């Protein structure tokens, strides 16, 4: 930190009976009142350097002994006035980045210019400010911070703008050419000397060395400085994003829903204080959002969702929320489940988490551009051939297209796992409406879920937390579940889960029989509770079953029903299972590792050529058992 000493005389100011005086053989003849304090001084040294005091003394009548001058709106207060007065007396004063703004404003108020006397205080302060303080990183930061106490004076004198320009230019300059900050010098001490010269042990400096020091600025000054840094166009967007993350961590509180609500029910004075604090935090948050770089990936999705969580609690502007929602949707595959657990603050909604906000983010994610084709269009290939491009270049374009498509598909797979994990968390909320759970579950494309184990766990948790669901609601809840994509462990659990609709249990048993048959294994004996459940509906699992129609249309309400069991002959043909939804095509079976045998091809052809499914499966199972 640089400083400047002016004057050579010792300090002779003292306080007597609440009056500040200066020791002198000459009797005082001037009383100056500054913001409630009184100074007993002499006209000659002060009036010779202060044009304003000259005018005030000439306008005010002289008393018998002391002339009184009042300075009620003096900038900088008594401290700044006393430094100016000591300068007039020739007493030694020290000027640094911490007090130069106050003294500069006071000197300008007293009109201590070169017109009054050569080498006056304003001139000396300007030389020190321009040649020293603006060249030091920490000095410029501290000076800019101190302008907050005198915003109008600092703007009129150009102190604020010059500090911002100096700081931005240093951020855009290589660190080795900058007189680094005090805090940075502590981290890398002896790397750079105090006058900016490089030492022999200079190490490569971090590119983001400036972010922590700039985080000490108030939000208004920070915004102006960051805008100047961004306009330089030399700082990578990810460094800008990292700086914003540091600033948010420094100033945004760790707000919780409970803390916010507890404060609202306090006294009126506490409520007013809370509202003022909330307004400041809201302004800070919206300013950070306005500074976010436009490039995707400049900040992490986790940081965006934390900002969105704070925006939700602070009731930020809808534009800020929408911007954060859009940005988070672009990088949703990077998020974790805990990032999506945004507390709900709506008084009309008793849910623990704001599910609507997550639904909006997911919708924005799904509305992104479709994946490019996995092979170049014919017209494009023809155009490239007409331009006589080599086959090798076309090959590279083809591979790049496939790579881009694969990345987009991969992001959807990650988001599917993320949503299923989120469903498991919110399913425990007893106030979560069924419609919102289903909206989230069905928003994921079917190809994005390679398996349905996580979705099944979420459904099971929801069923346990909501035991009052009726039959129709349970059917709707299980509509997104694909039994073909359940693992063996999940199937074993589902087969014994009495909370599931009977249709789901039958489907699970059917596909488990199919899986065991295709693998040449044995069908496991059904649990006793499942046997009892089927017996209650007149179903004998040991009997060969009749052919299952795959062409009969089924009403939406009956897709999960077992109304066909009312037939006295117990014909399974009236089970009315909608095979159009559950058909096993060849690609699905191959991806699940169920083999490629001729039996599989025959089974996959069933939707077009109906067979007696259950009887065929049971006979195949018996044959394999006899061979074993």
XYZ file of C-alpha atoms in Angstrom:
628
model
C 0.000 0.000 0.000
C 1.391 3.351 -1.049
C 1.149 6.513 1.050
C 2.220 10.151 0.842
C 3.413 12.447 3.665
C 2.848 16.192 3.421
C 4.227 18.817 5.800
C 7.088 18.711 8.286
C 5.847 20.301 11.510
C 4.796 18.182 14.498
C 1.129 17.787 15.322
C 0.054 20.480 17.816
C -3.735 19.976 17.701
C -5.333 19.280 21.063
C -8.816 19.094 22.613
C -9.932 21.324 25.482
C -13.535 21.506 26.728
C -14.887 19.790 23.573
C -13.083 22.290 21.351
C -10.186 21.391 19.060
C -7.392 23.963 19.101
C -3.823 24.290 17.895
C -0.896 25.318 20.083
C 0.483 28.661 18.941
C 1.972 31.854 20.366
C -0.537 33.818 18.313
C -4.042 33.999 19.697
C -6.776 32.356 17.634
C -9.253 34.527 15.740
C -11.435 32.029 13.827
C -14.046 29.515 15.003
C -15.050 26.856 12.457
C -18.049 24.651 13.184
C -17.992 21.351 11.291
C -20.893 18.904 11.761
C -21.292 19.615 15.467
C -17.603 20.021 16.297
C -15.833 23.333 16.964
C -12.304 24.293 15.923
C -10.486 27.289 17.395
C -8.009 28.261 14.656
C -6.218 31.163 12.933
C -7.330 33.020 9.824
C -3.978 33.521 8.170
C -2.847 29.917 7.463
C -6.360 28.756 6.521
C -7.511 31.663 4.386
C -4.240 31.695 2.468
C -5.061 28.245 1.025
C -8.881 27.952 1.207
C -10.826 30.186 -1.178
C -14.175 29.172 0.309
C -13.141 30.268 3.801
C -12.044 33.607 2.350
C -15.486 34.193 0.879
C -17.324 33.068 3.996
C -15.242 35.300 6.231
C -15.777 38.276 3.957
C -19.543 37.708 4.001
C -19.952 37.140 7.746
C -19.701 40.027 10.250
C -16.626 40.155 12.491
C -17.074 39.874 16.241
C -14.933 41.482 18.848
C -12.556 38.508 19.184
C -13.455 35.492 16.993
C -15.135 35.267 13.630
C -17.455 32.250 13.334
C -17.765 30.189 10.128
C -20.173 27.250 9.849
C -19.631 24.316 7.471
C -22.728 22.106 8.052
C -22.531 19.960 4.894
C -18.791 19.386 4.930
C -17.844 16.173 3.006
C -15.681 13.766 4.948
C -16.600 15.111 8.374
C -14.243 16.342 11.038
C -11.472 13.895 10.087
C -11.155 15.258 6.559
C -11.422 18.871 7.728
C -8.697 18.386 10.313
C -6.335 16.930 7.703
C -6.959 19.934 5.464
C -6.422 22.315 8.389
C -3.169 20.586 9.363
C -1.965 20.881 5.776
C -2.579 24.640 5.993
C -0.518 24.788 9.187
C 2.285 22.714 7.633
C 1.733 19.851 10.078
C 2.680 16.391 8.775
C -0.262 14.409 7.403
C -0.373 10.970 5.772
C -2.473 10.339 2.680
C -3.282 6.804 1.499
C -5.917 4.950 -0.460
C -8.064 4.782 2.663
C -8.490 8.547 3.148
C -7.630 10.193 -0.159
C -11.259 10.297 -1.367
C -12.473 12.044 1.795
C -9.596 14.529 1.777
C -9.977 15.154 -1.955
C -13.678 15.929 -1.545
C -12.934 18.179 1.466
C -10.217 20.029 -0.428
C -12.569 20.564 -3.338
C -15.239 21.882 -0.922
C -12.722 24.334 0.595
C -11.514 25.244 -2.967
C -7.847 24.579 -2.211
C -6.829 25.099 -5.833
C -3.751 26.376 -7.635
C -5.497 29.718 -8.180
C -5.242 30.386 -4.472
C -1.671 29.135 -3.965
C 0.804 27.142 -6.011
C 1.333 23.586 -4.837
C -1.978 23.556 -3.025
C -3.581 20.427 -1.612
C -5.764 19.502 -4.615
C -2.771 19.474 -6.946
C -0.700 17.264 -4.630
C -3.587 14.843 -4.130
C -4.187 14.544 -7.877
C -0.527 13.813 -8.569
C -0.424 11.122 -5.895
C -3.718 9.603 -7.040
C -2.777 9.490 -10.723
C 0.845 8.452 -10.480
C 0.688 6.062 -7.538
C -2.697 4.840 -6.411
C -4.100 4.113 -9.875
C -0.987 2.067 -10.676
C -1.386 -0.217 -7.658
C -3.968 -3.011 -7.749
C -4.948 -3.001 -4.079
C -4.663 0.777 -3.888
C -7.148 1.154 -6.750
C -9.529 -1.368 -5.158
C -9.456 0.372 -1.746
C -9.846 3.819 -3.303
C -12.833 2.642 -5.299
C -14.383 1.139 -2.183
C -13.995 4.411 -0.288
C -15.935 6.305 -2.970
C -19.109 4.631 -1.689
C -19.230 7.131 1.196
C -19.170 10.068 -1.231
C -20.914 8.847 -4.396
C -21.896 12.216 -5.875
C -18.629 13.962 -5.063
C -16.624 10.998 -6.386
C -18.568 10.955 -9.640
C -18.199 14.703 -10.174
C -14.466 14.559 -9.485
C -14.004 11.530 -11.772
C -12.500 9.392 -9.021
C -14.927 6.497 -9.457
C -14.600 6.223 -13.243
C -10.816 6.455 -13.164
C -10.568 3.728 -10.533
C -12.853 1.435 -12.545
C -10.822 1.985 -15.704
C -7.576 1.300 -13.845
C -8.891 -1.929 -12.279
C -10.318 -3.210 -15.569
C -7.066 -2.510 -17.395
C -5.123 -4.463 -14.773
C -7.478 -7.442 -15.025
C -6.900 -7.431 -18.777
C -3.128 -7.210 -18.249
C -0.871 -10.175 -17.518
C -0.469 -10.526 -13.745
C 3.318 -10.270 -13.917
C 2.927 -6.676 -15.102
C 0.571 -5.670 -12.315
C 1.267 -4.541 -8.768
C -0.821 -7.304 -7.204
C -3.253 -7.018 -4.332
C -2.364 -7.353 -0.684
C -4.334 -10.564 -0.301
C -2.882 -12.004 -3.479
C 0.597 -11.026 -2.362
C 0.036 -12.919 0.886
C -0.830 -16.033 -1.090
C 2.155 -15.594 -3.382
C 4.498 -13.598 -1.163
C 7.899 -12.707 -2.550
C 6.652 -13.429 -6.056
C 6.167 -9.769 -6.844
C 7.768 -6.915 -4.978
C 5.786 -3.940 -3.718
C 6.899 -1.711 -6.593
C 5.778 -4.200 -9.240
C 9.220 -5.595 -10.131
C 9.407 -9.334 -10.624
C 11.545 -11.326 -8.231
C 13.693 -14.306 -9.113
C 11.152 -16.693 -7.616
C 8.227 -15.480 -9.732
C 5.787 -18.307 -10.418
C 2.985 -18.471 -12.978
C 0.018 -16.596 -11.514
C -3.522 -17.831 -11.535
C -5.666 -16.352 -14.282
C -8.439 -15.633 -11.808
C -6.268 -13.869 -9.244
C -8.407 -10.709 -9.402
C -11.780 -12.250 -8.507
C -11.373 -12.435 -4.721
C -10.244 -8.834 -4.342
C -13.007 -7.519 -6.586
C -15.525 -9.458 -4.512
C -15.008 -6.895 -1.734
C -16.717 -4.185 -3.809
C -20.328 -3.185 -3.314
C -22.776 -4.455 -5.898
C -23.126 -1.177 -7.803
C -19.387 -0.650 -8.142
C -18.864 -4.361 -8.833
C -21.380 -4.270 -11.676
C -19.683 -1.288 -13.326
C -16.238 -2.829 -12.939
C -17.329 -6.225 -14.292
C -18.989 -4.545 -17.252
C -15.701 -2.787 -17.998
C -13.832 -6.105 -17.704
C -16.300 -7.914 -19.977
C -16.214 -5.150 -22.565
C -12.447 -5.676 -22.913
C -13.180 -9.032 -24.550
C -9.966 -10.657 -23.322
C -11.160 -12.608 -20.293
C -12.598 -16.101 -21.015
C -16.239 -16.533 -20.124
C -15.533 -19.312 -17.619
C -13.303 -16.943 -15.608
C -16.058 -14.357 -15.571
C -18.404 -17.071 -14.338
C -15.961 -18.132 -11.633
C -15.646 -14.521 -10.461
C -19.433 -14.229 -10.212
C -19.547 -17.451 -8.208
C -16.962 -16.055 -5.761
C -18.937 -12.825 -5.426
C -22.221 -14.661 -4.827
C -20.589 -16.843 -2.166
C -19.254 -13.687 -0.515
C -22.497 -11.717 -0.348
C -25.532 -13.980 -0.853
C -26.715 -15.488 2.437
C -27.427 -19.153 2.955
C -31.178 -18.683 2.915
C -33.620 -21.392 3.921
C -37.357 -21.530 3.711
C -37.710 -21.805 7.483
C -35.438 -18.844 8.140
C -37.339 -16.714 5.646
C -40.720 -17.583 7.140
C -39.585 -17.178 10.742
C -38.455 -13.665 10.056
C -41.745 -12.733 8.474
C -43.688 -13.469 11.648
C -41.537 -11.201 13.833
C -42.272 -7.709 15.114
C -42.905 -4.733 12.858
C -39.384 -3.376 13.309
C -37.914 -6.771 12.570
C -40.181 -7.057 9.545
C -39.026 -3.681 8.195
C -35.397 -4.652 8.699
C -36.009 -7.997 7.026
C -37.707 -6.373 4.039
C -34.806 -3.983 3.609
C -32.276 -6.815 3.782
C -34.322 -8.909 1.365
C -34.487 -6.003 -1.083
C -30.707 -5.626 -0.997
C -30.186 -9.328 -1.554
C -32.746 -9.324 -4.366
C -30.931 -6.454 -6.105
C -27.627 -8.259 -5.649
C -29.019 -11.481 -7.118
C -30.605 -9.808 -10.130
C -27.356 -7.941 -10.805
C -25.380 -11.194 -10.762
C -27.868 -12.714 -13.204
C -27.444 -9.741 -15.545
C -23.667 -10.276 -15.526
C -23.767 -13.991 -16.426
C -21.822 -14.659 -19.645
C -23.966 -15.693 -22.583
C -21.812 -18.712 -23.436
C -23.083 -22.131 -22.364
C -20.899 -23.698 -19.683
C -19.505 -20.378 -18.413
C -21.001 -21.296 -15.031
C -21.999 -24.685 -13.683
C -25.579 -25.894 -13.632
C -25.296 -26.336 -9.872
C -24.478 -22.625 -9.481
C -27.390 -21.650 -11.731
C -29.804 -23.759 -9.694
C -28.498 -22.267 -6.442
C -29.163 -18.810 -7.861
C -32.625 -19.977 -8.907
C -33.264 -21.286 -5.400
C -32.249 -17.910 -3.943
C -34.349 -16.091 -6.559
C -37.350 -18.170 -5.555
C -36.954 -17.360 -1.881
C -36.131 -13.670 -2.423
C -39.030 -13.281 -4.857
C -36.786 -11.963 -7.600
C -38.150 -10.590 -10.863
C -39.786 -13.009 -13.274
C -37.229 -12.105 -15.959
C -34.365 -13.181 -13.697
C -36.139 -16.446 -12.844
C -36.848 -17.197 -16.497
C -33.256 -16.479 -17.476
C -31.935 -18.802 -14.771
C -34.480 -21.450 -15.744
C -33.453 -21.260 -19.402
C -29.739 -21.385 -18.591
C -30.165 -24.304 -16.162
C -32.168 -26.234 -18.772
C -29.299 -25.922 -21.259
C -26.966 -27.710 -18.820
C -29.440 -29.886 -16.966
C -27.426 -33.057 -17.555
C -24.715 -31.632 -15.232
C -27.081 -31.235 -12.268
C -27.475 -33.496 -9.271
C -30.657 -34.381 -7.419
C -29.860 -32.109 -4.468
C -29.565 -29.151 -6.859
C -33.203 -29.605 -7.914
C -34.559 -29.645 -4.361
C -35.766 -26.046 -4.460
C -37.906 -25.150 -1.417
C -41.463 -24.087 -2.121
C -42.414 -20.717 -0.622
C -45.916 -20.394 -2.026
C -48.465 -20.026 0.770
C -51.084 -21.676 -1.437
C -48.914 -24.754 -1.915
C -48.114 -27.079 0.977
C -45.529 -29.126 -0.900
C -42.006 -29.172 0.472
C -40.312 -28.510 -2.867
C -41.212 -26.320 -5.819
C -42.031 -29.048 -8.330
C -43.543 -26.617 -10.844
C -40.181 -24.909 -11.254
C -38.459 -28.228 -11.976
C -41.199 -29.132 -14.477
C -40.539 -25.830 -16.265
C -36.792 -26.543 -16.383
C -37.436 -30.024 -17.745
C -39.798 -28.671 -20.398
C -37.154 -26.144 -21.446
C -34.604 -28.959 -21.675
C -36.886 -31.041 -23.885
C -37.565 -28.055 -26.156
C -33.905 -27.778 -27.104
C -32.880 -28.455 -30.699
C -33.250 -32.015 -31.904
C -30.186 -34.192 -32.304
C -28.557 -33.982 -35.734
C -28.970 -36.999 -38.028
C -26.595 -39.913 -37.594
C -25.650 -39.781 -41.265
C -25.226 -36.869 -43.678
C -28.281 -36.133 -45.851
C -28.036 -37.344 -49.424
C -28.442 -33.865 -50.827
C -25.521 -32.668 -48.769
C -23.343 -35.552 -49.858
C -24.216 -34.854 -53.466
C -23.417 -31.186 -53.046
C -20.061 -32.000 -51.518
C -19.259 -34.370 -54.372
C -20.096 -31.695 -56.901
C -17.598 -29.501 -55.131
C -15.044 -32.331 -55.559
C -14.392 -32.724 -51.896
C -12.487 -35.810 -50.867
C -14.185 -38.856 -49.368
C -11.992 -38.414 -46.321
C -13.469 -34.985 -45.541
C -16.993 -36.330 -45.963
C -16.082 -39.151 -43.577
C -14.932 -36.609 -40.987
C -18.205 -34.707 -41.277
C -20.121 -37.952 -40.864
C -18.178 -38.866 -37.729
C -18.651 -35.366 -36.285
C -22.397 -35.593 -36.888
C -22.570 -38.944 -35.123
C -20.508 -37.572 -32.252
C -22.861 -34.599 -31.807
C -25.912 -36.846 -31.930
C -24.353 -39.200 -29.391
C -23.648 -36.327 -26.986
C -27.258 -35.133 -27.200
C -28.551 -38.647 -26.601
C -26.161 -39.046 -23.689
C -27.479 -35.873 -22.065
C -31.035 -37.213 -22.260
C -29.948 -40.457 -20.589
C -28.360 -38.474 -17.747
C -31.431 -36.285 -17.340
C -33.640 -39.380 -17.184
C -31.580 -40.761 -14.278
C -31.669 -37.316 -12.665
C -35.461 -37.044 -12.902
C -36.011 -40.558 -11.540
C -33.778 -39.728 -8.577
C -35.679 -36.479 -8.059
C -38.976 -38.375 -8.144
C -37.745 -40.638 -5.360
C -37.027 -37.578 -3.204
C -40.305 -35.741 -3.751
C -42.438 -38.917 -3.615
C -42.140 -38.871 0.192
C -44.069 -35.588 0.334
C -47.618 -36.460 1.414
C -48.889 -33.203 -0.134
C -47.445 -33.858 -3.583
C -50.316 -34.089 -6.102
C -50.454 -37.180 -8.265
C -50.719 -35.055 -11.411
C -47.328 -33.415 -10.818
C -45.638 -36.754 -10.152
C -47.088 -38.190 -13.360
C -46.146 -35.062 -15.365
C -42.519 -35.431 -14.343
C -42.459 -39.194 -14.865
C -43.972 -39.010 -18.350
C -41.915 -36.008 -19.489
C -38.927 -38.288 -20.104
C -38.896 -40.012 -23.534
C -39.108 -43.787 -23.364
C -35.742 -44.306 -25.067
C -34.002 -42.222 -22.401
C -34.754 -44.766 -19.673
C -32.543 -47.788 -20.270
C -34.119 -49.391 -17.216
C -37.130 -48.567 -15.068
C -35.771 -49.641 -11.688
C -35.403 -46.072 -10.379
C -38.844 -45.144 -11.665
C -40.309 -48.215 -9.970
C -38.649 -47.222 -6.678
C -40.157 -43.739 -6.967
C -43.613 -45.202 -7.642
C -43.264 -47.586 -4.712
C -42.281 -44.699 -2.406
C -45.230 -42.626 -3.620
C -47.661 -45.507 -3.058
C -46.405 -45.970 0.503
C -46.611 -42.227 1.242
C -50.121 -41.983 -0.272
C -52.050 -45.062 0.900
C -55.417 -43.426 0.128
C -55.036 -43.581 -3.655
C -57.983 -45.245 -5.337
C -57.811 -47.890 -8.057
C -57.987 -45.429 -10.928
C -55.203 -43.257 -9.479
C -52.934 -46.266 -8.995
C -53.464 -47.176 -12.638
C -52.522 -43.672 -13.753
C -49.470 -43.713 -11.504
C -48.131 -46.930 -13.042
C -48.872 -45.934 -16.625
C -45.294 -44.831 -17.336
C -43.781 -48.042 -15.901
C -42.472 -50.539 -18.476
C -42.199 -53.993 -16.947
C -39.877 -55.138 -19.760
C -37.213 -52.767 -18.439
C -37.222 -53.934 -14.828
C -34.286 -55.908 -13.481
C -34.736 -59.332 -11.913
C -34.492 -57.852 -8.418
C -37.094 -55.170 -9.220
C -39.389 -57.817 -10.728
C -39.117 -59.965 -7.601
C -40.032 -56.972 -5.466
C -42.885 -55.888 -7.774
C -44.360 -59.407 -7.881
C -44.833 -59.260 -4.118
C -45.843 -55.600 -3.914
C -49.491 -55.566 -2.868
C -49.700 -51.797 -3.421
C -49.365 -52.166 -7.210
C -52.408 -52.620 -9.454
C -53.058 -56.266 -10.309
C -52.409 -55.594 -13.989
C -48.822 -54.582 -13.217
C -48.252 -57.706 -11.131
C -49.576 -59.910 -13.959
C -47.349 -58.133 -16.475
C -44.316 -58.603 -14.248
C -45.042 -62.314 -13.898
C -45.620 -62.665 -17.631
C -42.348 -61.029 -18.614
C -40.444 -62.910 -15.959
C -41.785 -66.163 -17.449
C -40.736 -64.940 -20.877
C -37.286 -64.065 -19.617
C -36.807 -67.410 -17.892
C -38.075 -69.286 -20.946
C -35.783 -67.446 -23.348
C -32.854 -68.170 -21.079
C -33.773 -71.856 -20.767
C -34.241 -71.555 -17.035
C -36.956 -72.604 -14.671
C -39.865 -70.470 -13.598
C -39.729 -69.671 -9.922
C -42.658 -70.753 -7.755
C -45.009 -67.838 -7.174
C -45.108 -66.351 -3.666
C -48.080 -67.389 -1.546
C -49.489 -63.858 -1.305
C -49.490 -63.517 -5.113
C -51.208 -66.912 -5.433
C -53.857 -65.722 -3.018
C -54.247 -62.471 -4.927
C -54.725 -64.297 -8.233
C -57.043 -66.843 -6.637
C -59.242 -64.007 -5.415
C -59.806 -63.177 -9.080
C -60.350 -66.846 -10.122
C -56.921 -67.190 -11.741
C -55.073 -70.502 -11.578
C -51.442 -69.799 -12.561
C -50.730 -73.512 -12.998
C -53.264 -73.884 -15.836
C -52.392 -73.296 -19.484
C -53.956 -70.017 -20.546
C -56.014 -69.223 -23.577
C -54.827 -67.165 -26.464
C -54.345 -63.479 -25.785
C -55.788 -61.102 -28.356
C -53.473 -58.339 -29.508
C -55.883 -56.715 -31.902
C -58.750 -55.782 -29.612
C -58.841 -52.075 -28.839
C -58.905 -51.210 -25.160
C -60.350 -48.156 -23.486
C -57.891 -46.007 -21.549
C -59.610 -46.714 -18.243
C -59.354 -50.489 -18.790
C -55.699 -50.659 -19.750
C -54.775 -51.822 -16.278
C -57.989 -53.733 -15.453
C -58.703 -57.429 -14.928
C -62.407 -57.298 -15.670
C -62.135 -60.364 -17.941
C -61.802 -62.663 -14.956
C -65.553 -62.469 -14.420
C -66.080 -65.182 -17.076
C -67.233 -68.484 -15.508
C -64.831 -70.391 -17.748
C -61.909 -68.270 -16.556
C -60.753 -67.570 -20.067
C -57.652 -65.440 -20.092
C -58.653 -64.188 -23.523
C -60.850 -61.670 -21.714
C -57.938 -60.361 -19.620
C -57.770 -57.466 -22.087
C -54.078 -56.774 -21.632
C -53.025 -54.131 -24.080
C -50.216 -55.903 -25.904
C -49.754 -52.970 -28.269
C -48.155 -51.163 -25.329
C -46.181 -54.092 -24.009
C -45.036 -55.958 -27.114
C -41.499 -57.302 -27.040
C -39.724 -56.282 -30.202
C -36.430 -57.740 -31.234
C -34.317 -54.695 -30.516
C -35.632 -54.353 -26.950
C -34.907 -57.972 -26.171
C -31.427 -57.829 -27.620
C -30.603 -54.717 -25.614
C -31.740 -56.521 -22.448
C -29.518 -59.492 -23.212
C -32.334 -61.976 -23.758
C -30.706 -63.777 -26.698
C -31.305 -63.992 -30.447
C -32.650 -67.574 -30.771
C -35.345 -68.680 -33.188
C -37.713 -68.836 -30.236
C -37.153 -65.116 -29.719
C -38.021 -64.312 -33.347
C -41.186 -66.320 -33.092
C -42.072 -64.549 -29.873
C -41.442 -61.138 -31.409
C -43.783 -61.994 -34.265
C -46.676 -62.497 -31.884
C -48.198 -59.016 -32.305
C -48.938 -59.808 -35.962
C -49.607 -63.530 -35.555
C -51.372 -64.127 -32.230
C -50.612 -67.438 -30.510
C -51.712 -69.169 -27.393
C -49.085 -67.316 -25.338
C -49.388 -68.620 -21.877
C -49.905 -72.265 -22.947
C -46.905 -72.082 -25.292
C -44.696 -70.526 -22.630
C -45.713 -73.082 -20.021
C -45.154 -76.006 -22.401
C -41.731 -74.629 -23.377
C -40.909 -74.299 -19.718
C -41.940 -77.893 -19.004
C -39.838 -79.205 -21.903
C -36.770 -77.371 -20.660
C -37.397 -78.646 -17.148
C -37.637 -82.242 -18.333
C -34.392 -81.942 -20.264
C -32.650 -80.640 -17.214
